[in-house]
Coordinates of C-alpha atoms in Angstrom, one line a residue:
M1 CA 0.0 0.0 0.0
S2 CA 1.3 3.4 -0.9
E3 CA 2.0 6.1 1.7
K4 CA -0.8 8.2 0.3
T5 CA -3.2 5.3 0.8
W6 CA -2.0 4.8 4.4
R7 CA -2.4 8.5 5.0
Q8 CA -6.0 8.4 3.7
R9 CA -6.9 5.4 5.7
W10 CA -5.5 7.0 8.8
Q11 CA -7.4 10.3 8.3
Q12 CA -10.7 8.4 7.5
A13 CA -10.4 6.3 10.6
Q14 CA -10.3 9.4 12.8
S15 CA -13.9 10.2 12.0
D16 CA -15.0 7.0 13.9
P17 CA -13.7 6.4 17.4
Y18 CA -13.8 2.6 16.9
H19 CA -11.9 2.6 13.6
Y20 CA -9.4 5.2 15.0
A21 CA -8.6 3.1 18.1
V22 CA -8.3 -0.1 16.2
M23 CA -6.1 1.5 13.5
A24 CA -3.8 2.9 16.2
L25 CA -3.6 -0.4 18.1
L26 CA -2.7 -2.1 14.8
L27 CA -0.3 0.3 13.2
L28 CA 1.2 2.2 16.1
N29 CA 1.1 -0.4 18.8
G30 CA 1.6 -3.7 16.9
L31 CA -1.3 -5.7 18.4
Q32 CA -2.5 -8.8 16.7
I33 CA -6.0 -9.1 15.4
Y34 CA -7.2 -11.5 18.1
Q35 CA -5.8 -9.2 20.8
I36 CA -7.7 -6.2 19.3
E37 CA -10.9 -8.3 19.1
D38 CA -10.8 -8.7 22.9
L39 CA -10.3 -5.0 23.5
A40 CA -13.5 -4.8 25.6
Q41 CA -12.0 -7.3 28.1
A42 CA -8.4 -5.9 28.0
Q43 CA -7.0 -4.1 31.0
V44 CA -6.1 -0.5 30.0
D45 CA -4.3 2.1 32.1
L46 CA -4.3 5.3 30.1
D47 CA -2.7 7.3 32.9
S48 CA 0.5 5.3 32.9
G49 CA 0.2 4.2 29.3
W50 CA -0.1 0.4 29.4
L51 CA -2.4 -2.2 27.9
R52 CA -2.7 -5.8 29.1
T53 CA -4.4 -8.2 26.7
T54 CA -6.5 -11.3 27.6
D55 CA -3.6 -13.6 26.7
N56 CA -1.4 -11.9 29.3
H57 CA 0.8 -9.8 27.1
T58 CA 1.5 -6.2 28.3
F59 CA 2.3 -3.4 25.8
P60 CA 3.3 0.2 26.3
L61 CA 0.9 2.5 24.6
S62 CA 2.1 5.2 22.2
S63 CA 0.7 8.6 22.8
Y64 CA -1.4 8.4 19.7
T65 CA -3.0 5.1 20.8
R66 CA -3.7 6.6 24.2
D67 CA -5.5 9.6 22.6
A68 CA -7.5 7.3 20.4
L69 CA -8.6 5.0 23.3
A70 CA -9.4 8.1 25.4
A71 CA -11.6 9.4 22.7
L72 CA -13.3 6.0 22.4
Y73 CA -14.0 5.7 26.1
E74 CA -15.4 9.2 26.2
S75 CA -17.8 8.5 23.4
E76 CA -18.9 5.0 24.7
T77 CA -20.0 4.1 28.2
A78 CA -19.6 0.4 27.3
L79 CA -17.6 -0.8 24.3
S80 CA -19.6 -2.6 21.6
N81 CA -18.0 -5.9 20.6
E82 CA -19.8 -5.7 17.2
R83 CA -18.4 -2.3 16.5
I84 CA -14.9 -3.5 17.4
L85 CA -15.2 -6.6 15.1
E86 CA -16.5 -4.3 12.3
A87 CA -13.4 -2.1 12.7
V88 CA -11.1 -5.1 12.9
R89 CA -12.5 -6.6 9.7
A90 CA -11.8 -3.3 7.9
V91 CA -8.1 -3.3 8.9
E92 CA -7.4 -7.1 8.9
P93 CA -5.9 -7.1 5.3
L94 CA -3.4 -4.5 6.5
I95 CA -2.0 -6.3 9.4
D96 CA 1.1 -7.8 7.8
E97 CA 2.2 -4.6 6.2
A98 CA 1.3 -2.6 9.3
H99 CA 3.5 -4.7 11.5
R100 CA 6.3 -4.7 9.0
R101 CA 6.2 -0.9 9.0
L102 CA 6.3 -0.7 12.8
A103 CA 9.2 -3.2 12.9
G104 CA 11.0 -1.0 10.4
A105 CA 10.3 2.1 12.3
I106 CA 11.7 0.5 15.5
W107 CA 14.8 -0.5 13.6
I108 CA 15.5 2.9 12.2
T109 CA 14.8 4.8 15.5
D110 CA 16.3 2.4 18.0
E111 CA 19.6 4.0 19.0
E112 CA 20.9 1.0 20.8
L113 CA 20.5 -1.2 17.7
Q114 CA 22.0 1.4 15.4
L115 CA 25.0 1.8 17.7
T116 CA 25.5 -2.0 17.6
L117 CA 25.5 -1.9 13.8
E118 CA 28.0 0.9 13.7
T119 CA 30.4 -0.5 16.3
T120 CA 30.4 -4.1 15.0
G121 CA 29.9 -3.6 11.3
S122 CA 27.6 -6.6 11.5
T123 CA 25.4 -7.8 8.7
D124 CA 23.4 -10.1 11.0
I125 CA 21.0 -7.5 12.4
P126 CA 18.2 -7.1 9.9
I127 CA 14.7 -5.9 10.4
L128 CA 13.1 -8.8 12.2
P129 CA 9.4 -9.7 12.4
L130 CA 7.7 -7.6 15.0
R131 CA 7.2 -10.5 17.5
F132 CA 11.1 -10.8 17.7
T133 CA 11.6 -7.1 18.1
F134 CA 11.9 -5.2 21.5
P135 CA 9.6 -4.5 23.3
F136 CA 7.3 -7.1 21.7
S137 CA 9.8 -9.8 22.4
I138 CA 9.4 -9.3 26.2
S139 CA 5.6 -8.4 26.3
E140 CA 4.9 -11.5 28.4
R141 CA 7.3 -10.3 31.1
L142 CA 6.1 -6.8 31.4
E143 CA 3.4 -5.7 34.0
I144 CA 0.8 -3.0 33.6
G145 CA 1.9 0.2 35.3
E146 CA 5.5 -1.0 35.6
T147 CA 8.1 1.7 36.1
S148 CA 11.4 -0.3 35.9
E149 CA 14.2 0.8 33.6
I150 CA 13.3 -1.9 31.0
A151 CA 9.7 -0.7 31.1
Q152 CA 10.7 2.9 30.5
Q153 CA 13.0 1.8 27.7
A154 CA 10.1 -0.1 26.1
Q155 CA 7.9 3.0 26.3
H156 CA 10.6 5.1 24.8
T157 CA 11.3 2.7 22.0
L158 CA 7.7 2.3 20.9
Q159 CA 7.0 6.0 21.2
S160 CA 10.0 6.9 19.0
A161 CA 8.9 4.4 16.4
A162 CA 5.3 5.7 16.5
D163 CA 6.5 9.3 16.2
W164 CA 8.6 8.4 13.2
L165 CA 5.7 6.5 11.5
V166 CA 3.3 9.4 12.0
E167 CA 5.7 11.9 10.7
Q168 CA 6.8 9.9 7.7
T169 CA 3.6 8.2 6.5
L170 CA 0.5 9.4 8.3
A171 CA 0.9 13.2 8.7
A172 CA -0.6 15.4 6.1
N173 CA 1.6 16.4 3.2
V174 CA 3.6 19.5 3.9
P175 CA 4.1 22.0 1.1
L176 CA 7.6 22.1 -0.4
P177 CA 8.3 25.7 0.8
Q178 CA 7.3 24.8 4.3
R179 CA 9.5 21.7 4.2
I180 CA 12.5 23.8 3.1
L181 CA 11.8 26.3 5.8
G182 CA 11.7 23.5 8.3
L183 CA 15.1 22.2 7.1
L184 CA 16.5 25.7 7.4
R185 CA 15.2 26.0 10.9
Q186 CA 16.9 22.7 11.8
G187 CA 20.1 23.8 10.1
S188 CA 20.7 20.4 8.3
L189 CA 20.1 21.9 4.9
V190 CA 22.5 24.8 5.7
F191 CA 25.1 22.3 6.9
L192 CA 24.8 20.3 3.6
V193 CA 25.2 23.5 1.5
A194 CA 28.1 24.6 3.7
S195 CA 29.9 21.3 3.4
T196 CA 29.6 21.5 -0.4
G197 CA 30.7 25.1 -0.3
V198 CA 33.9 24.2 1.7
S199 CA 34.8 21.6 -1.0
G200 CA 34.6 24.5 -3.5
L201 CA 36.7 26.8 -1.4
N202 CA 39.4 24.1 -1.1
L203 CA 39.4 23.7 -4.9
I204 CA 39.8 27.4 -5.3
H205 CA 42.6 27.4 -2.8
N206 CA 44.5 24.6 -4.6
V207 CA 44.1 26.3 -7.9
L208 CA 45.3 29.7 -6.7
M209 CA 48.2 28.2 -4.9
G210 CA 49.1 26.3 -8.0
R211 CA 49.2 29.5 -10.0
L212 CA 51.2 31.3 -7.3
L213 CA 53.8 28.5 -6.6
S214 CA 56.1 26.6 -8.8
P215 CA 55.3 22.8 -9.2
A216 CA 58.1 22.0 -6.8
D217 CA 56.8 24.4 -4.1
Y218 CA 53.2 23.3 -4.8
S219 CA 54.2 19.7 -4.1
Q220 CA 55.4 20.8 -0.7
L221 CA 52.2 22.6 0.1
T222 CA 50.1 19.6 -1.1
F223 CA 52.2 17.5 1.3
I224 CA 51.3 19.8 4.2
I225 CA 47.6 19.6 3.3
T226 CA 47.8 15.8 2.9
L227 CA 49.5 15.7 6.3
Q228 CA 46.7 17.8 7.8
L229 CA 44.1 15.4 6.3
L230 CA 45.9 12.4 7.8
I231 CA 46.1 14.1 11.2
G232 CA 42.4 14.9 10.8
L233 CA 41.6 11.2 11.2
L234 CA 42.0 11.7 14.9
P235 CA 39.5 14.6 15.4
T236 CA 37.1 13.0 12.9
A237 CA 37.1 9.7 14.9
L238 CA 36.6 11.7 18.2
Q239 CA 33.9 13.7 16.6
T240 CA 32.0 10.6 15.5
V241 CA 32.2 9.1 19.0
A242 CA 31.1 12.4 20.6
A243 CA 28.3 12.9 18.2
R244 CA 26.9 9.4 18.4
F245 CA 26.8 9.2 22.2
T246 CA 25.8 12.9 22.7
A247 CA 22.6 12.2 20.6
R248 CA 22.0 9.0 22.6
Y249 CA 22.5 10.5 26.1
Q250 CA 20.5 13.6 25.2
A251 CA 17.6 11.4 23.9
H252 CA 17.6 9.5 27.2
N253 CA 18.1 12.6 29.4
E254 CA 21.3 11.2 30.8
E255 CA 23.0 14.5 31.5
S256 CA 25.6 13.0 33.8
L257 CA 26.9 10.7 31.2
L258 CA 26.9 13.4 28.6
T259 CA 28.9 15.7 30.8
V260 CA 31.4 13.0 31.7
L261 CA 31.7 12.0 28.0
Y262 CA 32.5 15.6 27.0
H263 CA 35.1 16.2 29.7
Q264 CA 36.9 12.8 29.4
I265 CA 37.0 12.8 25.6
G266 CA 38.2 16.5 25.7
R267 CA 41.1 15.6 28.1
F268 CA 42.0 12.7 25.9
S269 CA 42.0 14.8 22.8
W270 CA 44.5 17.3 24.4
I271 CA 46.8 14.5 25.4
I272 CA 46.7 12.7 22.0
G273 CA 47.2 16.0 20.2
L274 CA 50.2 17.0 22.3
V275 CA 51.7 13.5 21.8
V276 CA 51.3 13.6 18.1
G277 CA 52.8 17.1 17.9
V278 CA 55.8 16.1 19.9
I279 CA 56.3 12.9 17.8
M280 CA 56.1 14.9 14.6
L281 CA 58.6 17.4 15.9
I282 CA 61.1 14.6 16.8
L283 CA 60.6 13.0 13.4
S284 CA 60.7 16.2 11.4
P285 CA 64.4 15.7 10.2
L286 CA 63.5 12.3 8.8
M287 CA 60.3 13.7 7.2
I288 CA 62.2 16.6 5.6
Q289 CA 64.6 14.2 4.0
L290 CA 62.1 11.5 3.1
F291 CA 59.6 13.9 1.4
Q292 CA 62.1 16.4 0.0
L293 CA 61.0 19.5 2.0
D294 CA 62.8 22.8 2.2
G295 CA 63.2 22.7 6.0
L296 CA 61.6 22.8 9.4
N297 CA 59.9 26.1 8.7
I298 CA 57.5 24.2 6.4
L299 CA 56.4 21.7 9.1
L300 CA 56.6 23.9 12.2
P301 CA 53.3 25.9 11.8
V302 CA 51.2 22.7 11.4
V303 CA 53.0 21.0 14.3
V304 CA 52.1 23.9 16.6
A305 CA 48.4 23.8 15.5
I306 CA 48.0 20.0 15.9
P307 CA 46.9 19.9 19.6
F308 CA 44.2 22.5 18.9
F309 CA 43.1 20.7 15.7
V310 CA 42.7 17.4 17.5
R311 CA 40.8 19.1 20.4
M312 CA 38.3 20.4 17.9
G313 CA 36.9 16.9 17.3
P314 CA 35.0 16.5 20.6
D315 CA 33.5 20.0 20.4
R316 CA 32.3 19.5 16.8
G317 CA 30.9 16.1 17.8
L318 CA 28.9 17.5 20.7
L319 CA 27.5 20.2 18.4
Q320 CA 26.6 17.6 15.8
G321 CA 25.0 15.4 18.5
I322 CA 22.7 18.2 19.7
S323 CA 22.0 19.1 16.0
S324 CA 23.6 22.5 16.3
Y325 CA 24.2 22.6 12.6
Y326 CA 24.6 26.4 12.3
W327 CA 27.7 26.4 14.5
L328 CA 29.0 23.4 12.7
S329 CA 28.5 25.2 9.4
V330 CA 30.3 28.3 10.6
A331 CA 33.3 26.1 11.8
Y332 CA 33.6 24.3 8.5
V333 CA 33.2 27.4 6.3
M334 CA 35.6 29.5 8.4
E335 CA 38.3 26.8 8.1
G336 CA 38.0 27.0 4.3
V337 CA 37.8 30.8 4.3
I338 CA 40.8 31.3 6.5
R339 CA 42.9 28.8 4.6
L340 CA 42.1 30.5 1.4
G341 CA 42.3 34.1 2.6
I342 CA 45.4 34.0 4.7
G343 CA 47.2 31.6 2.3
V344 CA 46.6 33.9 -0.7
I345 CA 47.3 37.2 1.3
L346 CA 50.6 35.9 2.8
G347 CA 51.5 34.1 -0.3
Y348 CA 51.4 37.2 -2.5
A349 CA 52.8 39.4 0.3
L350 CA 55.9 37.2 0.5
L351 CA 56.2 36.7 -3.2
A352 CA 58.9 39.3 -3.7
A353 CA 60.9 37.7 -0.9
G354 CA 60.6 34.3 -2.5
R355 CA 58.7 32.9 0.6
S356 CA 55.2 32.4 -0.8
L357 CA 55.3 28.8 0.2
E358 CA 55.7 29.7 3.9
G359 CA 52.8 32.1 3.7
A360 CA 50.6 29.4 2.2
V361 CA 51.6 26.9 4.9
W362 CA 50.8 29.5 7.6
G363 CA 47.4 29.8 6.0
V364 CA 46.8 26.1 6.5
A365 CA 48.0 26.3 10.2
E366 CA 45.8 29.4 10.9
A367 CA 42.7 27.6 9.5
M368 CA 43.4 24.7 11.9
L369 CA 43.5 27.1 14.9
V370 CA 40.4 29.1 13.8
T371 CA 38.2 26.1 13.4
W372 CA 39.1 25.0 16.9
F373 CA 38.4 28.5 18.3
I374 CA 34.9 28.6 16.7
S375 CA 34.0 25.2 18.1
W376 CA 35.3 26.2 21.5
L377 CA 33.3 29.4 21.3
A378 CA 30.1 27.5 20.6
M379 CA 30.8 25.2 23.6
R380 CA 31.5 27.9 26.2
H381 CA 27.9 27.7 27.5
F382 CA 28.2 23.9 28.0
Q383 CA 31.5 24.2 29.8
K384 CA 30.2 26.8 32.2
Q385 CA 26.8 25.1 33.0
S386 CA 27.9 21.5 33.3
Q387 CA 30.3 19.8 35.8
P388 CA 31.3 16.2 35.8
A389 CA 29.0 14.1 37.9
A390 CA 30.3 11.8 40.6
N391 CA 29.7 8.1 41.1
V392 CA 28.8 7.5 37.4
E393 CA 29.6 3.9 36.3
L394 CA 31.7 4.2 33.2
S395 CA 33.3 0.8 32.5
L396 CA 30.6 -0.3 30.0
E397 CA 30.3 3.2 28.5
R398 CA 34.0 3.5 27.9
K399 CA 34.0 0.1 26.2
E400 CA 31.3 1.4 23.8
W401 CA 33.2 4.6 23.2
Q402 CA 36.3 2.7 22.4
Q403 CA 34.5 0.2 20.1
L404 CA 33.0 3.0 18.0
A405 CA 36.3 4.9 17.9
W406 CA 38.1 1.8 16.6
M407 CA 35.4 1.0 14.0
T408 CA 35.4 4.6 12.8
G409 CA 39.2 4.7 12.7
L410 CA 39.3 1.6 10.5
V411 CA 36.9 3.1 8.0
L412 CA 38.8 6.4 7.9
I413 CA 42.1 4.6 7.6
G414 CA 40.8 2.8 4.5
Q415 CA 39.7 6.0 2.9
A416 CA 43.0 7.7 3.8
L417 CA 45.1 5.0 2.3
I418 CA 43.2 5.1 -1.0
T419 CA 42.9 8.9 -1.3
N420 CA 46.2 10.1 0.2
S421 CA 48.9 7.4 0.1
D422 CA 49.5 7.8 -3.6
F423 CA 50.7 11.4 -3.3
L424 CA 52.9 10.6 -0.2
L425 CA 54.6 7.9 -2.2
V426 CA 54.9 10.1 -5.3
K427 CA 56.4 12.8 -3.1
N428 CA 59.1 10.4 -1.9
F429 CA 59.9 8.6 -5.2
F430 CA 59.7 11.4 -7.7
S431 CA 61.3 14.8 -8.1
P432 CA 59.6 17.8 -6.5
Q433 CA 58.7 19.0 -10.1
E434 CA 57.0 15.8 -11.0
A435 CA 55.2 15.6 -7.6
G436 CA 53.9 19.1 -8.2
L437 CA 52.4 18.0 -11.5
Y438 CA 50.9 15.0 -9.9
A439 CA 49.3 17.1 -7.2
A440 CA 47.7 19.4 -9.7
V441 CA 46.3 16.4 -11.7
S442 CA 45.0 14.8 -8.4
V443 CA 43.2 18.0 -7.3
L444 CA 41.3 18.3 -10.7
G445 CA 40.7 14.5 -10.9
R446 CA 39.1 14.4 -7.5
I447 CA 36.4 17.0 -8.4
V448 CA 34.1 14.1 -9.2
Y449 CA 34.7 12.5 -5.8
F450 CA 34.1 15.7 -3.7
G451 CA 31.1 16.6 -5.9
A452 CA 29.5 13.3 -5.0
L453 CA 29.9 13.8 -1.2
P454 CA 26.5 15.5 -0.8
L455 CA 24.9 12.5 -2.5
T456 CA 26.4 10.2 0.2
I457 CA 25.0 12.5 2.9
L458 CA 21.5 12.4 1.4
L459 CA 21.7 8.7 0.6
V460 CA 22.0 7.4 4.1
P461 CA 18.6 8.8 5.5
L462 CA 16.8 8.1 2.2
I463 CA 17.8 4.5 2.0
A464 CA 17.3 3.8 5.7
R465 CA 13.8 5.4 5.5
R466 CA 12.7 3.3 2.6
Q467 CA 14.0 0.1 4.1
A468 CA 12.2 0.8 7.4
L469 CA 9.0 1.3 5.4
G470 CA 9.5 -1.9 3.5
Q471 CA 10.0 0.0 0.2
P472 CA 12.5 -1.2 -2.4
T473 CA 15.9 0.5 -2.1
R474 CA 17.9 -1.1 -4.9
P475 CA 16.3 1.0 -7.7
I476 CA 17.7 4.1 -5.9
L477 CA 21.2 2.5 -5.9
M478 CA 20.9 1.6 -9.6
L479 CA 19.7 5.1 -10.4
L480 CA 22.6 6.7 -8.5
I481 CA 25.2 4.4 -10.1
G482 CA 23.7 5.0 -13.5
G483 CA 23.8 8.8 -13.0
G484 CA 27.3 8.5 -11.5
V485 CA 28.5 6.6 -14.5
A486 CA 27.0 9.2 -16.9
V487 CA 28.5 12.2 -15.0
C488 CA 31.9 10.5 -14.5
S489 CA 32.0 9.5 -18.2
L490 CA 31.3 13.1 -19.2
L491 CA 34.1 14.4 -16.9
I492 CA 36.6 11.9 -18.2
L493 CA 35.7 12.9 -21.8
V494 CA 36.2 16.5 -21.0
A495 CA 39.5 15.8 -19.3
A496 CA 40.7 13.8 -22.3
I497 CA 39.8 16.5 -24.8
F498 CA 40.6 19.7 -22.9
A499 CA 43.3 18.6 -20.4
P500 CA 46.0 21.0 -21.7
N501 CA 43.5 23.9 -21.7
L502 CA 42.3 23.1 -18.2
L503 CA 45.7 22.8 -16.7
G504 CA 47.0 25.9 -18.5
L505 CA 44.0 28.0 -17.6
L506 CA 43.8 26.9 -13.9
Y507 CA 47.4 26.3 -13.0
G508 CA 49.5 27.9 -15.7
E509 CA 51.9 26.9 -18.4
D510 CA 54.3 25.0 -16.1
Y511 CA 51.6 22.3 -15.5
I512 CA 50.6 21.5 -19.1
A513 CA 53.2 18.7 -19.2
A514 CA 50.8 16.6 -17.0
A515 CA 47.9 16.8 -19.5
S516 CA 48.2 13.1 -20.5
L517 CA 47.7 12.1 -16.8
L518 CA 44.4 14.0 -16.2
P519 CA 41.9 11.7 -17.9
V520 CA 43.4 8.5 -16.5
Y521 CA 43.4 10.0 -13.0
A522 CA 39.8 11.1 -13.5
L523 CA 39.0 7.5 -14.3
A524 CA 40.6 6.2 -11.1
A525 CA 38.8 8.9 -9.0
S526 CA 35.5 8.0 -10.8
L527 CA 35.8 4.3 -9.9
Y528 CA 36.4 5.1 -6.3
T529 CA 33.5 7.5 -6.2
L530 CA 31.1 4.8 -7.5
T531 CA 32.6 2.4 -5.0
N532 CA 32.0 4.8 -2.2
L533 CA 28.3 5.2 -3.2
V534 CA 27.8 1.4 -3.0
I535 CA 29.6 1.2 0.4
T536 CA 27.5 4.1 1.7
Y537 CA 24.4 2.2 0.5
Q538 CA 25.4 -0.9 2.5
I539 CA 26.0 1.2 5.6
A540 CA 22.6 2.8 5.2
L541 CA 21.1 -0.6 5.2
G542 CA 22.8 -1.3 8.5
S543 CA 25.6 -3.4 7.0
G544 CA 29.2 -2.6 7.7
G545 CA 30.4 -5.7 6.1
E546 CA 32.1 -3.8 3.2
T547 CA 34.2 -1.4 5.4
W548 CA 37.2 -3.8 5.4
L549 CA 37.5 -3.7 1.6
P550 CA 38.8 -0.1 1.3
I551 CA 41.5 -1.0 3.9
L552 CA 42.5 -4.0 1.9
A553 CA 42.5 -2.0 -1.3
G554 CA 44.4 0.9 0.3
T555 CA 47.1 -1.5 1.7
A556 CA 47.4 -3.1 -1.7
Q557 CA 47.8 0.3 -3.3
V558 CA 50.7 1.2 -1.0
V559 CA 52.5 -2.2 -1.6
L560 CA 52.1 -2.0 -5.4
V561 CA 53.3 1.6 -5.7
L562 CA 56.3 0.7 -3.5
L563 CA 57.1 -2.1 -5.9
F564 CA 56.2 -0.4 -9.2
H565 CA 56.8 3.4 -9.6
E566 CA 58.7 3.8 -12.8
S567 CA 56.4 6.6 -13.9
L568 CA 53.5 8.7 -12.8
A569 CA 51.3 6.9 -15.4
Q570 CA 52.2 3.6 -13.8
V571 CA 51.1 4.8 -10.4
I572 CA 47.8 5.9 -11.7
T573 CA 47.3 2.6 -13.6
I574 CA 47.7 0.7 -10.4
Q575 CA 44.9 2.8 -8.9
I576 CA 42.6 2.2 -11.8
L577 CA 43.1 -1.6 -11.6
L578 CA 42.6 -1.6 -7.8
M579 CA 39.6 0.8 -7.9
G580 CA 38.0 -1.2 -10.7
G581 CA 38.4 -4.4 -8.8
L582 CA 37.1 -2.8 -5.6
F583 CA 34.0 -1.5 -7.4
G584 CA 33.3 -4.8 -9.0
V585 CA 33.6 -6.7 -5.6
V586 CA 31.4 -4.3 -3.6
L587 CA 28.7 -4.2 -6.3
W588 CA 28.7 -8.0 -6.6
R589 CA 28.3 -8.3 -2.9
V590 CA 25.3 -6.0 -3.0
L591 CA 23.6 -7.6 -6.0
R592 CA 24.3 -11.2 -5.3
P593 CA 21.2 -13.4 -4.5
Q594 CA 20.4 -13.7 -0.8
P595 CA 20.6 -17.2 0.7
V596 CA 17.2 -18.8 1.3
E597 CA 17.8 -19.3 5.0
E598 CA 18.5 -15.6 5.4
R599 CA 15.4 -14.6 3.4
D600 CA 13.2 -16.7 5.7
H601 CA 14.1 -14.7 8.7
I602 CA 14.4 -11.2 7.3
I603 CA 11.6 -8.8 6.4
P604 CA 12.0 -8.0 2.7
A605 CA 13.0 -4.4 2.9
A606 CA 15.9 -3.8 0.6
G607 CA 14.2 -5.0 -2.6

């Protein structure tokens, strides 16, 4: 049944108290037909929000069901069994789909379940039939009016699922301008636009620096930016942990745990940032020699900014967890603006003295400091108003924090190996001039990858929503892959025909020598972009089973480039072969037929 039909049936039912109550009990409370038929004999406590059926099952009532039952009891001094049976017969054909939708809604809104999926990467937690889903799986053990922790969790779980179902399928259609205004109020749309805008700012920064610097100096600046990206794995992992558990603790009103999380992860980030900074300072002579840098003055600005940059992660995570998207947007945008503004200003100011590279490097370091400062500024209120609570049991909580941090770290390491290891190896094995040419080609070739990032942000909630409602998700994946192939093919064609013009226009005459490399690098970046879409699709379905593949592919890339690096073209060819194989494997794993024994126990939601 379509969402429009569900919405119509729900609205029509509200005109009759019997039909309204029966529909609510079926769709938003998950009762069986025989349990609804005995409603007149059931024990109902509207004050505490519980219902006990004649077969001794106790269910928490969603607020919508309580309202419907309250309206029914107000209109009838004694319930009519005939009217109840009449309403039951009207909804009986809907029971399977109604229960499947409620099971899906519990799956998508249950924070504990989603956390398990994220931390374990398990593919063995599908949308189960409703009778096997909490709280229905323990309905025989619950008591009416119960106030235990498990009972409160049962009420919260069912209410969250009911709220989601009403909002997604039963509420009246909201006009497009009003939906956009709502997104703007939440800030999520602003954050999406801001994230895309930052990618554009970074592209402009790279192009302007390429025109300002020689290929040799540009290769050093690209090394510093790559180093910043690798160091950024630490704050990103901390941000993910902070965001995930902040949302969870806030939803459960666990202010003590939220405060402890913020203070402990904040202290840890300072320590790890200082340790990494000191290690880099000690290893700086080796790095200068290995990556052919001019001297310590190229590394020092970034080394100084590292502790602040790592400390930024928990602040951003807490802002993300409480959905403070406006502050997040400001932090992301200002990082790009400062890097571009200070880099260009100092670069041109020091041009006459031949020290433009140092000015550009200081722009990168200043951006790292500013993004920390903005996040800290946003968190000042939290720091003043909250103090760590005493006597909070943290052993299990810390274990969950660590699990998610490790899982996130593995995923990020795989991405970093694929997207950054090639340049670091090129910087070591090739001359500064050749490394600069490769850096320019990689920036332009990755336009397709960064352009697809907003698609991955939108893909996760879209796929998860459709799966929860039992709607087919595979057509969306095929549509995205088809569109991605078309766009990537067009970009590769443009790169093949206009490579000299693009490099000459954007970077200058010194970079035209790399024109033959641009289309093949664009092909490698396109294959990785398509692979990332498929992996994101799997994650949206609650399956982290593909996350190990990028780590394997990234490791293979490092090993093969270490063995074969006679030319830049050979390095890119290795990436094409690996990314093509990776894309083929992840797509096959998604499209392969599902074993019969799995299908027998899983609600068909990913069609």
